[in-house]
Tab-separated table of C-alpha atoms and ligand atoms in Angstrom:
chain	number	residue	atom	x	y	z
A	1	MET	CA	123.194	73.315	71.310
A	2	ASN	CA	125.489	73.353	74.336
A	3	GLU	CA	124.108	74.752	77.577
A	4	PHE	CA	124.182	78.559	77.922
A	5	ILE	CA	127.229	79.937	79.760
A	6	PRO	CA	126.021	83.109	81.517
A	7	PRO	CA	128.348	86.119	81.789
A	8	ALA	CA	127.844	86.261	85.584
A	9	LYS	CA	126.173	84.060	88.164
A	10	PRO	CA	125.530	84.935	91.836
A	11	ILE	CA	126.034	81.928	94.134
A	12	ILE	CA	123.469	81.611	96.933
A	13	GLY	CA	123.684	78.533	99.148
A	14	ASP	CA	121.757	76.896	101.988
A	15	GLU	CA	123.833	78.858	104.508
A	16	GLU	CA	122.580	82.177	103.112
A	17	ARG	CA	118.971	80.922	103.153
A	18	GLU	CA	119.363	79.724	106.744
A	19	ALA	CA	120.891	83.051	107.788
A	20	VAL	CA	117.927	84.940	106.314
A	21	ASP	CA	115.522	82.607	108.083
A	22	ARG	CA	117.344	83.083	111.404
A	23	VAL	CA	116.981	86.872	111.160
A	24	MET	CA	113.343	86.655	110.036
A	25	ARG	CA	112.509	84.423	112.998
A	26	SER	CA	114.264	86.769	115.439
A	27	GLY	CA	111.595	89.388	114.694
A	28	MET	CA	114.297	92.104	114.377
A	29	ILE	CA	114.958	92.693	110.726
A	30	ALA	CA	115.996	96.353	110.328
A	31	GLN	CA	119.581	97.567	110.894
A	32	GLY	CA	120.852	95.983	114.102
A	33	PRO	CA	123.368	93.443	115.420
A	34	GLU	CA	123.857	91.630	112.080
A	35	VAL	CA	124.866	94.890	110.382
A	36	LYS	CA	127.320	95.707	113.172
A	37	ALA	CA	128.869	92.231	112.981
A	38	PHE	CA	129.054	92.413	109.172
A	39	GLU	CA	130.906	95.759	109.331
A	40	GLU	CA	133.514	94.361	111.722
A	41	GLU	CA	133.931	91.068	109.887
A	42	PHE	CA	134.249	92.790	106.499
A	43	SER	CA	137.066	95.039	107.730
A	44	ALA	CA	138.904	92.116	109.337
A	45	HIS	CA	138.430	89.769	106.374
A	46	PHE	CA	139.972	92.152	103.856
A	47	GLY	CA	142.697	93.324	106.261
A	48	LEU	CA	141.526	96.920	106.003
A	49	ASP	CA	142.637	98.001	109.480
A	50	ARG	CA	139.883	100.670	109.377
A	51	ALA	CA	136.269	101.001	110.385
A	52	CYS	CA	133.613	99.997	107.862
A	53	VAL	CA	130.056	101.330	107.557
A	54	ALA	CA	127.340	99.329	105.765
A	55	VAL	CA	124.707	101.041	103.617
A	56	ASN	CA	121.839	99.989	101.364
A	57	SER	CA	123.746	100.185	98.053
A	58	GLY	CA	127.143	100.875	96.613
A	59	THR	CA	125.855	104.086	95.081
A	60	SER	CA	124.659	105.293	98.511
A	61	GLY	CA	128.107	104.433	99.830
A	62	LEU	CA	129.816	106.653	97.246
A	63	HIS	CA	127.333	109.476	97.792
A	64	LEU	CA	127.578	109.442	101.588
A	65	GLY	CA	131.346	108.881	101.493
A	66	LEU	CA	131.761	112.021	99.379
A	67	LEU	CA	129.407	114.074	101.590
A	68	SER	CA	131.194	112.851	104.730
A	69	SER	CA	134.530	113.848	103.210
A	70	GLY	CA	133.220	117.390	102.744
A	71	ILE	CA	132.571	117.341	98.983
A	72	LYS	CA	129.975	120.007	98.152
A	73	ALA	CA	128.504	122.190	95.399
A	74	GLY	CA	131.219	124.131	93.591
A	75	ASP	CA	133.841	121.407	94.017
A	76	GLU	CA	135.219	119.263	91.210
A	77	VAL	CA	136.042	115.577	91.622
A	78	ILE	CA	138.141	113.863	88.954
A	79	VAL	CA	136.716	110.489	87.887
A	80	PRO	CA	137.222	108.097	84.993
A	81	SER	CA	134.680	108.227	82.174
A	82	PHE	CA	135.213	104.506	81.512
A	83	THR	CA	133.137	103.138	84.420
A	84	PHE	CA	129.574	102.500	85.562
A	85	ALA	CA	127.552	105.746	85.777
A	86	ALA	CA	127.243	105.455	89.578
A	87	THR	CA	130.775	106.853	89.909
A	88	ALA	CA	129.917	110.213	88.292
A	89	ASN	CA	126.289	110.155	89.527
A	90	SER	CA	127.423	110.087	93.140
A	91	VAL	CA	129.657	113.113	92.585
A	92	ALA	CA	126.845	114.999	90.845
A	93	LEU	CA	124.402	114.132	93.652
A	94	THR	CA	126.578	116.050	96.146
A	95	GLY	CA	126.255	119.135	93.940
A	96	ALA	CA	129.908	118.871	92.873
A	97	THR	CA	130.984	118.449	89.242
A	98	PRO	CA	132.486	115.209	87.955
A	99	VAL	CA	135.519	115.974	85.766
A	100	PHE	CA	136.378	113.134	83.408
A	101	ALA	CA	139.980	112.013	82.921
A	102	ASP	CA	141.371	109.359	80.609
A	103	ILE	CA	142.452	105.807	81.451
A	104	ASP	CA	145.690	103.919	81.191
A	105	PRO	CA	145.151	101.472	78.289
A	106	GLU	CA	146.816	98.565	80.141
A	107	SER	CA	144.899	98.595	83.442
A	108	PHE	CA	141.709	100.343	82.161
A	109	CYS	CA	141.993	102.511	85.336
A	110	LEU	CA	142.605	106.291	85.701
A	111	ASP	CA	145.787	107.527	84.030
A	112	PRO	CA	147.692	109.687	86.560
A	113	GLU	CA	149.030	112.007	83.837
A	114	SER	CA	145.517	112.694	82.539
A	115	VAL	CA	144.412	113.338	86.131
A	116	ARG	CA	147.240	115.823	86.611
A	117	ALA	CA	146.189	117.669	83.446
A	118	SER	CA	142.565	117.847	84.697
A	119	ILE	CA	143.286	119.614	87.996
A	120	THR	CA	141.873	123.129	88.472
A	121	GLU	CA	141.601	125.408	91.486
A	122	ARG	CA	138.188	123.858	92.199
A	123	THR	CA	139.457	120.256	92.302
A	124	ALA	CA	138.687	118.811	95.740
A	125	GLY	CA	139.256	115.124	95.115
A	126	ILE	CA	140.208	112.265	92.804
A	127	MET	CA	138.056	109.125	92.697
A	128	PRO	CA	139.666	106.260	90.755
A	129	VAL	CA	137.749	103.053	90.060
A	130	HIS	CA	139.523	99.721	90.563
A	131	LEU	CA	137.912	98.617	87.324
A	132	TYR	CA	137.178	94.920	86.708
A	133	GLY	CA	138.943	94.132	90.015
A	134	HIS	CA	142.345	95.559	89.011
A	135	PRO	CA	143.753	98.174	91.427
A	136	ALA	CA	144.252	101.697	90.063
A	137	ASN	CA	147.728	103.257	90.299
A	138	MET	CA	147.231	104.528	93.841
A	139	PRO	CA	150.852	105.563	94.631
A	140	ALA	CA	150.942	107.920	91.614
A	141	LEU	CA	147.461	109.280	92.395
A	142	ARG	CA	148.398	109.751	96.062
A	143	GLU	CA	151.415	111.787	95.000
A	144	ILE	CA	149.248	114.079	92.844
A	145	ALA	CA	146.630	114.418	95.598
A	146	ASP	CA	149.250	115.353	98.194
A	147	GLU	CA	150.971	117.789	95.830
A	148	HIS	CA	147.692	119.689	95.414
A	149	GLY	CA	146.318	119.193	98.942
A	150	ILE	CA	143.238	117.350	97.677
A	151	GLN	CA	141.600	114.105	98.765
A	152	LEU	CA	141.798	110.653	97.251
A	153	PHE	CA	138.718	108.382	97.269
A	154	GLU	CA	138.196	104.830	95.976
A	155	ASP	CA	135.386	103.277	93.970
A	156	ALA	CA	136.213	99.681	94.905
A	157	ALA	CA	132.764	98.412	93.825
A	158	GLN	CA	134.345	95.646	91.734
A	159	ALA	CA	137.494	94.930	93.725
A	160	HIS	CA	136.855	93.012	96.979
A	161	GLY	CA	140.232	91.556	97.952
A	162	ALA	CA	142.365	93.276	95.283
A	163	SER	CA	145.646	94.814	96.463
A	164	LEU	CA	148.642	96.797	95.325
A	165	ASP	CA	152.133	96.235	96.760
A	166	GLY	CA	150.527	94.411	99.690
A	167	THR	CA	148.010	97.145	100.571
A	168	PRO	CA	144.377	96.066	100.084
A	169	VAL	CA	142.153	98.362	98.015
A	170	GLY	CA	139.939	100.175	100.479
A	171	GLY	CA	143.027	101.123	102.475
A	172	PHE	CA	144.202	104.042	100.322
A	173	GLY	CA	141.504	106.720	100.209
A	174	SER	CA	139.640	108.997	102.645
A	175	PHE	CA	136.929	106.449	102.035
A	176	ALA	CA	136.428	103.464	99.731
A	177	MET	CA	133.178	101.832	98.619
A	178	PHE	CA	132.601	98.127	97.944
A	179	SER	CA	129.344	97.190	96.172
A	180	LEU	CA	127.360	94.168	97.324
A	181	TYR	CA	125.069	93.987	94.275
A	182	PRO	CA	124.332	90.382	93.155
A	183	THR	CA	126.700	90.320	90.170
A	184	LYS	CA	129.676	91.650	92.174
A	185	ASN	CA	132.318	89.309	93.652
A	186	MET	CA	130.146	88.910	96.771
A	187	THR	CA	126.613	90.071	97.555
A	188	SER	CA	124.163	90.950	100.303
A	189	GLY	CA	121.223	91.152	97.854
A	190	GLU	CA	121.715	94.896	97.504
A	191	GLY	CA	124.161	96.800	99.643
A	192	GLY	CA	127.412	98.670	99.973
A	193	MET	CA	130.292	98.719	102.451
A	194	VAL	CA	132.359	101.838	103.022
A	195	SER	CA	135.797	101.772	104.640
A	196	VAL	CA	136.798	105.068	106.243
A	197	ALA	CA	140.168	106.639	107.019
A	198	THR	CA	139.169	108.756	110.022
A	199	PRO	CA	136.711	108.665	112.959
A	200	GLU	CA	135.226	111.982	111.753
A	201	ILE	CA	134.325	110.593	108.303
A	202	GLU	CA	132.932	107.491	110.015
A	203	ARG	CA	130.784	109.574	112.367
A	204	LEU	CA	129.343	111.667	109.539
A	205	LEU	CA	128.666	108.576	107.417
A	206	ARG	CA	126.744	106.970	110.263
A	207	LEU	CA	124.764	110.205	110.714
A	208	TYR	CA	123.935	110.623	107.009
A	209	ARG	CA	122.925	106.961	106.801
A	210	ASN	CA	120.310	107.382	109.502
A	211	GLN	CA	118.465	110.718	109.113
A	212	GLY	CA	121.314	112.596	110.796
A	213	MET	CA	120.817	110.801	114.111
A	214	GLU	CA	123.300	109.064	116.360
A	215	VAL	CA	120.966	109.327	119.336
A	216	GLN	CA	117.305	108.645	118.524
A	217	TYR	CA	115.402	111.878	117.698
A	218	ALA	CA	118.456	114.089	118.398
A	219	ASN	CA	119.109	114.861	114.709
A	220	GLU	CA	122.429	116.621	114.112
A	221	VAL	CA	122.480	117.044	110.305
A	222	VAL	CA	120.087	116.577	107.376
A	223	GLY	CA	120.373	112.899	106.524
A	224	PHE	CA	118.991	110.022	104.512
A	225	ASN	CA	117.583	106.591	105.180
A	226	ASN	CA	120.370	104.570	103.567
A	227	ARG	CA	120.483	101.830	106.192
A	228	MET	CA	121.241	98.189	105.452
A	229	THR	CA	118.780	95.666	106.917
A	230	ASP	CA	119.867	92.818	109.174
A	231	ILE	CA	118.476	90.426	106.545
A	232	HIS	CA	120.921	91.716	103.948
A	233	ALA	CA	123.790	91.811	106.438
A	234	ALA	CA	123.163	88.171	107.352
A	235	ILE	CA	123.535	87.188	103.682
A	236	GLY	CA	126.704	89.263	103.398
A	237	ARG	CA	128.247	87.663	106.496
A	238	VAL	CA	127.863	84.206	104.969
A	239	GLN	CA	129.224	85.368	101.613
A	240	LEU	CA	132.265	86.751	103.416
A	241	THR	CA	133.210	83.213	104.438
A	242	LYS	CA	133.103	82.114	100.777
A	243	VAL	CA	134.498	85.045	98.801
A	244	GLY	CA	138.147	84.026	99.299
A	245	GLY	CA	137.586	80.674	97.585
A	246	TRP	CA	135.562	82.281	94.798
A	247	THR	CA	138.301	84.839	94.155
A	248	LYS	CA	140.906	82.104	93.925
A	249	GLN	CA	138.700	80.330	91.382
A	250	ARG	CA	138.262	83.549	89.370
A	251	GLN	CA	142.049	83.958	89.295
A	252	GLU	CA	142.551	80.364	88.158
A	253	ASN	CA	139.898	80.773	85.462
A	254	ALA	CA	141.574	83.990	84.278
A	255	ALA	CA	144.984	82.300	84.177
A	256	PHE	CA	143.574	79.529	81.999
A	257	LEU	CA	141.921	82.011	79.630
A	258	SER	CA	145.071	84.160	79.361
A	259	ALA	CA	147.252	81.130	78.691
A	260	ASN	CA	145.006	79.767	75.948
A	261	LEU	CA	143.051	82.535	74.187
A	262	GLN	CA	144.293	83.573	70.764
A	263	GLY	CA	143.356	86.473	68.516
A	264	VAL	CA	142.372	88.848	71.338
A	265	THR	CA	144.447	90.879	73.831
A	266	ALA	CA	144.298	89.386	77.322
A	267	PRO	CA	144.122	91.786	80.301
A	268	PRO	CA	147.584	92.635	81.661
A	269	VAL	CA	148.251	92.820	85.417
A	270	ALA	CA	150.462	95.628	86.776
A	271	ASP	CA	153.574	94.812	88.837
A	272	GLY	CA	152.647	94.350	92.488
A	273	ALA	CA	148.916	94.152	91.695
A	274	VAL	CA	146.530	91.417	92.791
A	275	HIS	CA	143.635	91.322	90.295
A	276	VAL	CA	140.375	89.756	91.539
A	277	TYR	CA	138.748	89.496	88.079
A	278	HIS	CA	135.302	90.875	88.729
A	279	GLN	CA	135.441	90.900	84.930
A	280	TYR	CA	137.905	89.241	82.581
A	281	THR	CA	138.086	91.846	79.830
A	282	VAL	CA	139.865	91.325	76.547
A	283	ARG	CA	140.294	93.759	73.670
A	284	VAL	CA	138.904	92.763	70.296
A	285	ALA	CA	140.616	94.875	67.637
A	286	GLU	CA	138.106	94.205	64.825
A	287	ASP	CA	134.300	94.036	65.086
A	288	ARG	CA	133.888	93.430	68.819
A	289	ASP	CA	130.088	93.606	68.510
A	290	GLY	CA	130.030	90.960	65.795
A	291	LEU	CA	132.195	88.648	67.871
A	292	ALA	CA	129.924	89.055	70.925
A	293	LYS	CA	126.833	88.353	68.795
A	294	ALA	CA	128.377	85.224	67.268
A	295	LEU	CA	129.506	83.998	70.695
A	296	ARG	CA	125.892	84.180	71.845
A	297	GLU	CA	124.194	82.896	68.699
A	298	GLU	CA	126.616	80.258	67.457
A	299	PHE	CA	128.192	79.076	70.714
A	300	ASN	CA	125.593	79.963	73.400
A	301	ILE	CA	128.165	81.886	75.427
A	302	GLY	CA	127.255	85.159	77.166
A	303	SER	CA	129.612	88.117	77.409
A	304	GLY	CA	129.421	91.767	78.455
A	305	MET	CA	130.522	95.218	77.333
A	306	PHE	CA	131.613	97.330	80.288
A	307	TYR	CA	131.133	100.047	79.210
A	308	PRO	CA	129.999	100.788	75.632
A	309	ILE	CA	129.225	104.510	76.178
A	310	PRO	CA	131.816	106.537	78.108
A	311	ASN	CA	130.184	108.567	80.891
A	312	HIS	CA	131.325	111.924	79.517
A	313	ARG	CA	129.043	111.326	76.510
A	314	LEU	CA	125.977	110.273	78.558
A	315	ALA	CA	122.957	112.621	78.560
A	316	PRO	CA	123.362	113.870	82.166
A	317	PHE	CA	127.063	114.774	81.762
A	318	GLN	CA	127.915	115.686	78.155
A	319	ALA	CA	131.397	116.946	78.924
A	320	ASP	CA	133.478	118.381	76.100
A	321	VAL	CA	136.687	116.419	76.712
A	322	ASP	CA	138.952	114.370	74.484
A	323	LEU	CA	139.639	110.933	75.994
A	324	PRO	CA	141.176	108.758	73.260
A	325	ASN	CA	142.089	105.762	75.450
A	326	THR	CA	138.566	105.736	76.880
A	327	GLU	CA	136.972	105.866	73.425
A	328	GLN	CA	139.144	103.019	72.159
A	329	ALA	CA	138.470	100.821	75.194
A	330	ALA	CA	134.719	101.421	74.827
A	331	LEU	CA	134.943	100.128	71.244
A	332	GLU	CA	137.185	97.130	71.921
A	333	CYS	CA	136.366	95.812	75.417
A	334	LEU	CA	134.643	92.476	75.789
A	335	SER	CA	134.189	90.761	79.143
A	336	LEU	CA	134.175	86.967	78.946
A	337	PRO	CA	132.708	84.716	81.655
A	338	VAL	CA	135.238	84.208	84.484
A	339	HIS	CA	132.910	83.568	87.441
A	340	PRO	CA	133.608	80.738	89.896
A	341	SER	CA	130.752	78.524	88.663
A	342	LEU	CA	132.474	77.796	85.333
A	343	SER	CA	133.552	74.202	84.760
A	344	GLN	CA	136.766	73.207	82.982
A	345	GLY	CA	134.555	72.274	80.027
A	346	ASP	CA	133.010	75.764	80.009
A	347	LEU	CA	136.468	77.361	79.992
A	348	GLU	CA	137.540	75.164	77.089
A	349	ARG	CA	134.382	76.060	75.173
A	350	ILE	CA	135.058	79.784	75.709
A	351	VAL	CA	138.657	79.461	74.512
A	352	ALA	CA	137.713	77.439	71.437
A	353	ALA	CA	134.843	79.752	70.459
A	354	VAL	CA	136.691	83.052	70.948
A	355	THR	CA	139.824	81.785	69.219
A	356	LYS	CA	137.792	80.535	66.253
A	357	LEU	CA	135.774	83.748	65.890
A	358	ALA	CA	138.759	86.047	66.407
A	359	SER	CA	140.886	84.273	63.801
A	360	ALA	CA	137.967	84.165	61.326
A	361	GLY	CA	137.452	87.924	61.758
A	362	ALA	CA	141.123	88.834	61.397
B	401	PLP	C1	128.256	98.359	90.789
B	401	PLP	C2	129.038	99.610	90.761
B	401	PLP	C3	128.665	100.752	91.494
B	401	PLP	C4	127.351	100.891	92.221
B	401	PLP	O1	127.078	99.901	93.130
B	401	PLP	P1	125.553	99.521	93.465
B	401	PLP	O2	125.702	98.608	94.643
B	401	PLP	O3	124.986	98.864	92.269
B	401	PLP	O4	124.848	100.786	93.814
B	401	PLP	C5	129.505	101.849	91.472
B	401	PLP	N1	130.650	101.843	90.764
B	401	PLP	C6	131.020	100.780	90.027
B	401	PLP	C7	132.307	100.841	89.283
B	401	PLP	C8	130.225	99.643	89.986
B	401	PLP	O5	130.601	98.599	89.243
């Protein structure tokens, strides 16, 4: 059988290994100068024009970003249900309630009209996810947020380098979180980067990250240990020099798939949007699970379902809401390999296999 094509593949090179070794040899491995440099370089690289704060995971970034923006018990934050559970978990961890809205079937991101219908007097914020690397409709969400005097946040975990009408994601909300988990578009091993809109949110984030201290042993608030280590930051700094090329390759791979796949619905891109294809997600109208199984068993090609169970139906949330676009996407979505390590031969194998299976199933 042909070699297995994995659904995702982190790329770690000699430069990353050397960077880790350099930090290890320095004898200073906890949060220090590498983290500070990584924060500055990340902001500059993605043209964010804002301060960035590094933390030990994307989930910590969401949690601390929400706390630093003043989200607290009794508040509601509107989130998509069609996302990774970390989005709603981070809201729940502040004591606030995640309120699930539906998605736009084209972009798979929050539908502004569903958000509008979900607002109550307790709504304190809206947190869209730039799902799969496609920017959410931020202008429409900004309008709703301003109308109601509530905040806008960004779960940009999957969207390093995505933009809308020339504004990079991470530049819209009170804060935005980028995940640095190994399967994301770039990694630090584990980690998260948070861009912040104001010096006050930045100050609080830095306090919460480090036990509530800015000055050693002069604790100002109750805080966490959510620091990034210099070892992880050193990996992230190297990856930052490579992520632009990888993104370009993802976009070229996606263009090839969209031009050649038959029998499935390719992911559309909104006007003015730059999609960075963390995932390349098609819709399979009939028997998505069977197609995924046959791809693996007959063609040795991996794929993913992000996400098969909408968050509002997960055990910790169990919200009684009707989200038809979310339910349909959960049934039909299939993410095909799009990562930068694919060869032209791999892409051709994916096209041939999916087209064959989809036409056989139809
Ligand atoms: C990966 C991810 C997170 C969480 O990031 P971690 O770094 O794994 O904690 C949050 N939201 C979304 C949409 C994600 O894909």
